[in-house]
Amino acid sequence: MSRTSPKQVVFYNGNSFIHDDIKFADIGKTSSTLSIVDEVYRVDIQESGVLGVVLDGKLGVGSNKEIRAEGQGQTTLGAYGISYTLAKDSNGNNILDSSDRFIDRKVIDATGSFKSVVVFQKNVTPGTYFVELDDANGSSRSLTQSYILFDPRNDYGEALGNIPDPEGITLAQVKQNPSVFMDKIRDYDGNNLGSGSSWKLIGDADVQGDGDSESIFVNPLIGRWATVGVVNNTVNFSNHGLGGDTRVVGIYIDPTLKDKPQNRGGPFDSQRRFQNDLKIDNLNFLAAADYNKDGFQDMYFRLGDGTAVLRALMHKDGNIQYANYQSKDDLTTFMTANNVSSSIWGSWL
């Protein structure tokens, strides 16, 4: 990273590359003579967003479509890819760690063709950055087309995350290592709410009332909870929108405060209390069913001190309508009125 004359990256809007609003700079053409070995590129970022590098071309990949480790047969059919990447800020500090390189390790093209593969992506703040690239095998040429990209809306990572891994991510993998896989979880609109390594599994239930079970995770750092569904035991993190079952569950306006906006966020706001209990990791999942037979699932959580339960009334799409807290007397009244046997709920409090 000691080059005295780095090449200046000039971004332009890419109307056909990966995502309509991603800005990218074409820094390498498919050519048997072009060399991008030891090239350094200066990138001036004027707003926060995601900085990344992707490759387009025939890469040295294994049968599972993952980029092989450096020195392990990187080339295929005489084609080369970039394997060595550094990125530093204007003070010379490396902004990447080992988890940032080859962050998605997947072919972008959902058909499985060798199209575009992520070398790295990193959230950055405004400033000047330097990106240095090398060929996979240190040769003097590259047969890949390479791009440096920047997305100010932070959905570049989302566009990548929406493309399933070629081998698929199993529910068992997500449950065993939520800190690894739950960074791909998004809300209904596809927003990344951050703190992806802080998700914790608390149970499984039929959240939507459709007969399919979802796994339930909570994230104390952001005060949110999420559901993860499966198809053939495979998790598709892009299934967060309409009809989906893998998303961060939304928030709601307490219906008792609908006409009292001045009281929202106050001590009697159930949404505020719910979110606070999530932040202090104070909820233990109990069960879910349509206990009052109104067509919507009731999800029950017990507070850590055992003094009350939280009832979350869900929409059929798995998002929340609202929630309320019930004391032991409240719970007894609700369940008895709906003819639910105490053998189901009697031990909750």
CSV table of C-alpha atoms in Angstrom, one decimal:
chain,number,residue,atom,x,y,z
A,1,MET,CA,0.0,0.0,0.0
A,2,SER,CA,2.9,2.3,-0.5
A,3,ARG,CA,2.2,3.3,-4.1
A,4,THR,CA,2.8,7.0,-4.7
A,5,SER,CA,0.3,7.3,-7.6
A,6,PRO,CA,-2.8,5.2,-6.9
A,7,LYS,CA,-5.5,5.2,-9.6
A,8,GLN,CA,-8.5,7.3,-8.8
A,9,VAL,CA,-11.8,5.5,-8.8
A,10,VAL,CA,-14.6,7.4,-10.5
A,11,PHE,CA,-18.0,5.9,-9.7
A,12,TYR,CA,-20.9,5.9,-12.1
A,13,ASN,CA,-24.4,4.5,-11.7
A,14,GLY,CA,-24.7,0.9,-12.8
A,15,ASN,CA,-28.1,0.3,-14.4
A,16,SER,CA,-27.7,-3.3,-15.0
A,17,PHE,CA,-25.1,-4.6,-12.6
A,18,ILE,CA,-26.3,-6.5,-9.5
A,19,HIS,CA,-28.6,-3.6,-8.3
A,20,ASP,CA,-29.9,-0.6,-10.1
A,21,ASP,CA,-28.7,2.0,-7.5
A,22,ILE,CA,-25.2,0.6,-6.8
A,23,LYS,CA,-22.4,2.9,-8.0
A,24,PHE,CA,-19.4,1.0,-9.4
A,25,ALA,CA,-16.1,1.6,-11.1
A,26,ASP,CA,-14.9,-0.8,-13.7
A,27,ILE,CA,-11.3,-1.4,-12.9
A,28,GLY,CA,-10.4,-4.4,-15.0
A,29,LYS,CA,-11.4,-5.8,-18.4
A,30,THR,CA,-11.4,-9.4,-19.6
A,31,SER,CA,-8.1,-9.4,-21.4
A,32,SER,CA,-5.1,-11.7,-21.7
A,33,THR,CA,-2.7,-8.7,-21.5
A,34,LEU,CA,-4.3,-6.5,-18.9
A,35,SER,CA,-2.4,-6.6,-15.6
A,36,ILE,CA,-4.1,-5.6,-12.3
A,37,VAL,CA,-1.3,-7.1,-10.2
A,38,ASP,CA,-0.4,-4.8,-7.3
A,39,GLU,CA,-2.7,-2.0,-8.5
A,40,VAL,CA,-3.8,0.5,-5.9
A,41,TYR,CA,-7.0,2.4,-6.2
A,42,ARG,CA,-8.0,5.5,-4.3
A,43,VAL,CA,-11.7,5.8,-3.4
A,44,ASP,CA,-13.1,9.0,-2.0
A,45,ILE,CA,-16.3,8.4,-0.1
A,46,GLN,CA,-18.5,11.4,0.7
A,47,GLU,CA,-21.2,9.5,2.7
A,48,SER,CA,-21.6,6.4,4.8
A,49,GLY,CA,-22.3,3.2,3.0
A,50,VAL,CA,-20.9,-0.1,1.8
A,51,LEU,CA,-17.6,-0.4,0.0
A,52,GLY,CA,-16.8,-3.6,-1.8
A,53,VAL,CA,-15.0,-5.4,-4.6
A,54,VAL,CA,-16.5,-8.0,-6.9
A,55,LEU,CA,-15.1,-10.0,-9.8
A,56,ASP,CA,-16.8,-11.1,-13.0
A,57,GLY,CA,-15.4,-13.9,-15.1
A,58,LYS,CA,-14.2,-17.5,-15.0
A,59,LEU,CA,-12.8,-18.0,-11.5
A,60,GLY,CA,-10.9,-20.8,-9.9
A,61,VAL,CA,-13.8,-22.4,-7.9
A,62,GLY,CA,-14.4,-25.8,-6.4
A,63,SER,CA,-17.3,-28.1,-7.2
A,64,ASN,CA,-19.3,-26.4,-4.5
A,65,LYS,CA,-18.8,-23.1,-6.2
A,66,GLU,CA,-16.7,-21.6,-3.4
A,67,ILE,CA,-13.5,-19.7,-4.1
A,68,ARG,CA,-10.6,-21.9,-3.1
A,69,ALA,CA,-8.1,-20.8,-0.6
A,70,GLU,CA,-5.0,-19.0,-1.9
A,71,GLY,CA,-2.5,-21.5,-3.3
A,72,GLN,CA,-5.1,-24.3,-3.7
A,73,GLY,CA,-5.7,-24.5,-7.4
A,74,GLN,CA,-7.1,-21.1,-8.0
A,75,THR,CA,-7.1,-21.2,-11.8
A,76,THR,CA,-9.5,-22.8,-14.2
A,77,LEU,CA,-9.3,-23.0,-17.9
A,78,GLY,CA,-6.4,-20.5,-17.9
A,79,ALA,CA,-8.5,-17.9,-16.1
A,80,TYR,CA,-7.4,-15.9,-13.1
A,81,GLY,CA,-9.1,-14.2,-10.2
A,82,ILE,CA,-8.1,-11.9,-7.5
A,83,SER,CA,-7.3,-13.5,-4.1
A,84,TYR,CA,-5.2,-10.9,-2.3
A,85,THR,CA,-7.0,-7.7,-1.3
A,86,LEU,CA,-6.1,-5.0,1.2
A,87,ALA,CA,-8.1,-1.9,2.0
A,88,LYS,CA,-6.8,1.0,4.2
A,89,ASP,CA,-8.0,4.4,5.2
A,90,SER,CA,-6.1,7.6,4.6
A,91,ASN,CA,-4.1,7.0,7.8
A,92,GLY,CA,-2.8,3.7,6.6
A,93,ASN,CA,-5.0,1.6,9.0
A,94,ASN,CA,-6.3,-1.7,7.6
A,95,ILE,CA,-10.1,-1.6,7.6
A,96,LEU,CA,-10.5,-5.3,6.8
A,97,ASP,CA,-10.2,-8.4,9.0
A,98,SER,CA,-10.3,-12.1,8.1
A,99,SER,CA,-14.1,-12.2,8.2
A,100,ASP,CA,-14.4,-9.4,5.6
A,101,ARG,CA,-12.5,-11.2,2.7
A,102,PHE,CA,-14.6,-13.4,0.5
A,103,ILE,CA,-17.4,-12.4,2.8
A,104,ASP,CA,-20.2,-14.2,0.9
A,105,ARG,CA,-18.1,-16.8,-1.1
A,106,LYS,CA,-20.8,-17.3,-3.6
A,107,VAL,CA,-21.6,-16.9,-7.3
A,108,ILE,CA,-23.9,-14.0,-7.7
A,109,ASP,CA,-25.7,-15.4,-10.6
A,110,ALA,CA,-28.6,-17.5,-9.1
A,111,THR,CA,-28.4,-19.9,-12.0
A,112,GLY,CA,-25.0,-21.0,-10.7
A,113,SER,CA,-22.9,-19.7,-13.6
A,114,PHE,CA,-19.5,-18.3,-12.8
A,115,LYS,CA,-20.4,-14.7,-12.9
A,116,SER,CA,-19.6,-12.3,-10.0
A,117,VAL,CA,-18.0,-13.2,-6.7
A,118,VAL,CA,-17.6,-10.9,-3.7
A,119,VAL,CA,-14.0,-10.3,-2.6
A,120,PHE,CA,-15.0,-8.1,0.3
A,121,GLN,CA,-17.7,-5.7,1.5
A,122,LYS,CA,-17.3,-3.3,4.4
A,123,ASN,CA,-19.4,-0.6,6.0
A,124,VAL,CA,-17.5,2.7,5.8
A,125,THR,CA,-17.9,6.3,6.8
A,126,PRO,CA,-17.0,9.3,4.7
A,127,GLY,CA,-13.3,9.5,3.9
A,128,THR,CA,-10.5,8.4,1.6
A,129,TYR,CA,-9.7,4.7,1.1
A,130,PHE,CA,-7.1,2.8,-0.8
A,131,VAL,CA,-7.8,-0.7,-2.2
A,132,GLU,CA,-5.0,-2.9,-3.4
A,133,LEU,CA,-5.6,-5.9,-5.6
A,134,ASP,CA,-3.5,-8.9,-6.7
A,135,ASP,CA,-4.1,-11.8,-9.0
A,136,ALA,CA,-4.9,-15.1,-7.5
A,137,ASN,CA,-1.6,-16.7,-8.5
A,138,GLY,CA,0.5,-13.6,-8.7
A,139,SER,CA,0.7,-13.7,-12.5
A,140,SER,CA,1.0,-10.7,-14.7
A,141,ARG,CA,-2.5,-10.9,-16.1
A,142,SER,CA,-6.1,-11.3,-15.2
A,143,LEU,CA,-8.9,-12.7,-17.2
A,144,THR,CA,-11.6,-11.4,-14.9
A,145,GLN,CA,-13.5,-8.1,-15.0
A,146,SER,CA,-13.3,-6.4,-11.7
A,147,TYR,CA,-15.4,-3.7,-10.0
A,148,ILE,CA,-15.1,-1.5,-6.9
A,149,LEU,CA,-18.6,-0.7,-5.7
A,150,PHE,CA,-20.2,1.7,-3.3
A,151,ASP,CA,-23.8,1.7,-2.1
A,152,PRO,CA,-24.8,4.7,0.1
A,153,ARG,CA,-28.1,3.0,1.0
A,154,ASN,CA,-26.4,0.0,2.6
A,155,ASP,CA,-28.4,-2.5,0.6
A,156,TYR,CA,-25.5,-3.8,-1.4
A,157,GLY,CA,-25.0,-6.4,1.3
A,158,GLU,CA,-28.7,-7.1,1.2
A,159,ALA,CA,-28.6,-7.7,-2.6
A,160,LEU,CA,-25.9,-10.3,-2.0
A,161,GLY,CA,-27.5,-11.8,1.0
A,162,ASN,CA,-30.7,-12.4,-1.0
A,163,ILE,CA,-28.9,-14.9,-3.2
A,164,PRO,CA,-28.9,-18.3,-1.5
A,165,ASP,CA,-25.6,-20.1,-1.1
A,166,PRO,CA,-25.1,-22.8,-3.8
A,167,GLU,CA,-25.1,-25.5,-1.2
A,168,GLY,CA,-27.9,-23.9,0.9
A,169,ILE,CA,-27.9,-22.9,4.6
A,170,THR,CA,-29.6,-25.4,6.8
A,171,LEU,CA,-31.7,-24.6,9.8
A,172,ALA,CA,-29.3,-26.7,12.0
A,173,GLN,CA,-26.4,-24.5,10.9
A,174,VAL,CA,-28.3,-21.3,11.8
A,175,LYS,CA,-29.4,-22.7,15.2
A,176,GLN,CA,-25.9,-23.9,16.0
A,177,ASN,CA,-24.1,-20.7,14.9
A,178,PRO,CA,-26.6,-17.8,14.9
A,179,SER,CA,-23.7,-15.3,15.3
A,180,VAL,CA,-22.4,-16.5,11.9
A,181,PHE,CA,-25.6,-16.8,9.8
A,182,MET,CA,-28.1,-14.3,11.4
A,183,ASP,CA,-26.2,-11.3,10.0
A,184,LYS,CA,-28.2,-12.1,6.9
A,185,ILE,CA,-31.6,-11.5,8.6
A,186,ARG,CA,-33.5,-8.5,7.4
A,187,ASP,CA,-36.8,-6.8,8.3
A,188,TYR,CA,-39.9,-6.9,6.1
A,189,ASP,CA,-38.6,-4.1,3.8
A,190,GLY,CA,-35.1,-5.6,3.5
A,191,ASN,CA,-33.3,-3.4,5.9
A,192,ASN,CA,-30.3,-4.6,7.8
A,193,LEU,CA,-30.8,-3.6,11.4
A,194,GLY,CA,-27.2,-4.5,12.4
A,195,SER,CA,-25.7,-6.4,15.4
A,196,GLY,CA,-25.8,-9.6,13.3
A,197,SER,CA,-23.6,-11.5,15.8
A,198,SER,CA,-25.9,-10.9,18.7
A,199,TRP,CA,-28.9,-13.1,17.9
A,200,LYS,CA,-30.0,-15.9,20.3
A,201,LEU,CA,-32.3,-18.8,19.7
A,202,ILE,CA,-35.1,-19.1,22.3
A,203,GLY,CA,-37.5,-21.6,20.7
A,204,ASP,CA,-39.6,-22.9,17.8
A,205,ALA,CA,-43.3,-22.4,17.1
A,206,ASP,CA,-45.9,-22.0,14.3
A,207,VAL,CA,-45.9,-18.2,14.2
A,208,GLN,CA,-48.2,-17.8,11.3
A,209,GLY,CA,-50.7,-20.5,12.1
A,210,ASP,CA,-50.1,-22.2,8.7
A,211,GLY,CA,-48.8,-25.5,10.1
A,212,ASP,CA,-45.2,-24.7,9.5
A,213,SER,CA,-42.8,-24.2,12.4
A,214,GLU,CA,-40.4,-21.2,12.6
A,215,SER,CA,-37.4,-20.7,14.9
A,216,ILE,CA,-37.5,-17.7,17.1
A,217,PHE,CA,-34.4,-15.5,17.8
A,218,VAL,CA,-34.0,-12.4,20.0
A,219,ASN,CA,-31.3,-9.7,19.8
A,220,PRO,CA,-30.8,-7.8,23.0
A,221,LEU,CA,-28.5,-5.2,21.4
A,222,ILE,CA,-31.1,-3.9,19.0
A,223,GLY,CA,-34.2,-4.9,21.1
A,224,ARG,CA,-35.8,-6.9,18.3
A,225,TRP,CA,-36.9,-10.5,17.6
A,226,ALA,CA,-37.0,-12.5,14.5
A,227,THR,CA,-38.5,-15.7,12.9
A,228,VAL,CA,-36.6,-18.1,10.6
A,229,GLY,CA,-38.5,-20.5,8.4
A,230,VAL,CA,-37.4,-23.4,6.3
A,231,VAL,CA,-38.2,-25.0,2.9
A,232,ASN,CA,-36.8,-28.5,2.7
A,233,ASN,CA,-34.7,-27.7,5.8
A,234,THR,CA,-33.0,-24.9,3.9
A,235,VAL,CA,-33.1,-21.3,5.1
A,236,ASN,CA,-33.7,-18.5,2.5
A,237,PHE,CA,-32.8,-15.2,4.1
A,238,SER,CA,-34.3,-13.3,1.1
A,239,ASN,CA,-37.8,-14.6,2.2
A,240,HIS,CA,-38.5,-11.5,4.3
A,241,GLY,CA,-41.2,-9.7,2.3
A,242,LEU,CA,-44.7,-10.5,1.3
A,243,GLY,CA,-45.5,-14.2,2.1
A,244,GLY,CA,-42.2,-14.7,3.8
A,245,ASP,CA,-41.4,-16.2,7.2
A,246,THR,CA,-37.8,-15.3,7.7
A,247,ARG,CA,-37.5,-11.7,9.0
A,248,VAL,CA,-37.0,-9.4,11.9
A,249,VAL,CA,-40.5,-9.0,13.3
A,250,GLY,CA,-41.8,-5.4,13.0
A,251,ILE,CA,-42.8,-3.0,15.8
A,252,TYR,CA,-46.3,-1.7,16.4
A,253,ILE,CA,-48.3,1.2,17.9
A,254,ASP,CA,-49.9,0.2,21.2
A,255,PRO,CA,-53.7,0.2,20.3
A,256,THR,CA,-54.6,1.5,23.7
A,257,LEU,CA,-52.6,4.7,22.9
A,258,LYS,CA,-53.9,5.2,19.4
A,259,ASP,CA,-55.7,8.4,20.4
A,260,LYS,CA,-53.0,9.3,22.9
A,261,PRO,CA,-49.8,9.9,20.9
A,262,GLN,CA,-48.4,11.9,23.8
A,263,ASN,CA,-48.2,8.8,25.9
A,264,ARG,CA,-46.4,6.7,23.3
A,265,GLY,CA,-43.0,5.6,24.6
A,266,GLY,CA,-44.2,6.1,28.2
A,267,PRO,CA,-44.5,3.6,31.0
A,268,PHE,CA,-47.9,2.3,29.8
A,269,ASP,CA,-46.7,1.8,26.2
A,270,SER,CA,-46.6,-2.0,25.7
A,271,GLN,CA,-44.4,-1.7,22.7
A,272,ARG,CA,-41.8,0.2,24.7
A,273,ARG,CA,-42.0,-2.3,27.5
A,274,PHE,CA,-41.7,-5.2,25.0
A,275,GLN,CA,-38.7,-3.7,23.4
A,276,ASN,CA,-37.1,-3.0,26.8
A,277,ASP,CA,-37.6,-6.7,27.8
A,278,LEU,CA,-35.9,-7.7,24.6
A,279,LYS,CA,-33.0,-5.4,25.3
A,280,ILE,CA,-32.4,-6.9,28.8
A,281,ASP,CA,-32.9,-10.4,27.6
A,282,ASN,CA,-35.9,-10.9,29.9
A,283,LEU,CA,-38.2,-13.1,27.8
A,284,ASN,CA,-38.5,-16.9,27.7
A,285,PHE,CA,-40.6,-18.4,25.0
A,286,LEU,CA,-43.5,-20.5,26.1
A,287,ALA,CA,-45.9,-21.5,23.3
A,288,ALA,CA,-48.0,-20.4,20.3
A,289,ALA,CA,-51.5,-21.2,19.2
A,290,ASP,CA,-54.8,-19.5,18.4
A,291,TYR,CA,-56.1,-19.7,21.9
A,292,ASN,CA,-59.1,-17.4,21.4
A,293,LYS,CA,-60.0,-18.8,18.0
A,294,ASP,CA,-59.9,-15.4,16.2
A,295,GLY,CA,-57.8,-16.7,13.3
A,296,PHE,CA,-54.5,-15.3,14.6
A,297,GLN,CA,-51.7,-16.9,16.5
A,298,ASP,CA,-51.1,-15.9,20.1
A,299,MET,CA,-47.4,-16.1,21.1
A,300,TYR,CA,-46.6,-16.3,24.8
A,301,PHE,CA,-43.4,-15.4,26.5
A,302,ARG,CA,-42.7,-15.5,30.3
A,303,LEU,CA,-40.8,-12.7,32.0
A,304,GLY,CA,-37.5,-13.7,33.6
A,305,ASP,CA,-38.8,-13.2,37.2
A,306,GLY,CA,-41.9,-15.2,36.5
A,307,THR,CA,-44.3,-12.3,37.5
A,308,ALA,CA,-46.1,-12.0,34.2
A,309,VAL,CA,-46.4,-13.3,30.6
A,310,LEU,CA,-46.3,-11.4,27.4
A,311,ARG,CA,-49.0,-12.2,24.8
A,312,ALA,CA,-48.1,-11.2,21.2
A,313,LEU,CA,-51.0,-11.3,18.8
A,314,MET,CA,-49.6,-12.0,15.3
A,315,HIS,CA,-50.7,-11.2,11.7
A,316,LYS,CA,-51.1,-14.2,9.4
A,317,ASP,CA,-47.9,-13.1,7.6
A,318,GLY,CA,-45.9,-13.5,10.8
A,319,ASN,CA,-45.6,-9.8,11.7
A,320,ILE,CA,-47.0,-8.6,15.0
A,321,GLN,CA,-50.3,-6.8,15.5
A,322,TYR,CA,-49.7,-5.8,19.1
A,323,ALA,CA,-48.8,-7.3,22.5
A,324,ASN,CA,-50.0,-7.0,26.1
A,325,TYR,CA,-48.8,-8.2,29.4
A,326,GLN,CA,-50.9,-10.5,31.6
A,327,SER,CA,-50.6,-11.3,35.3
A,328,LYS,CA,-51.5,-14.7,36.6
A,329,ASP,CA,-55.1,-13.6,37.1
A,330,ASP,CA,-55.2,-12.0,33.7
A,331,LEU,CA,-53.9,-15.2,32.1
A,332,THR,CA,-56.4,-17.3,34.0
A,333,THR,CA,-59.3,-15.0,32.9
A,334,PHE,CA,-58.2,-15.0,29.3
A,335,MET,CA,-57.7,-18.8,29.0
A,336,THR,CA,-60.8,-19.7,31.0
A,337,ALA,CA,-63.0,-17.4,28.9
A,338,ASN,CA,-61.7,-19.2,25.7
A,339,ASN,CA,-62.1,-22.7,27.2
A,340,VAL,CA,-58.4,-23.5,27.0
A,341,SER,CA,-57.5,-26.3,29.4
A,342,SER,CA,-55.3,-25.3,32.3
A,343,SER,CA,-53.1,-28.4,31.5
A,344,ILE,CA,-51.7,-26.2,28.7
A,345,TRP,CA,-51.0,-23.0,30.5
A,346,GLY,CA,-51.3,-23.7,34.2
A,347,SER,CA,-47.5,-24.0,34.8
A,348,TRP,CA,-46.6,-20.8,32.9
A,349,LEU,CA,-46.6,-18.7,36.1
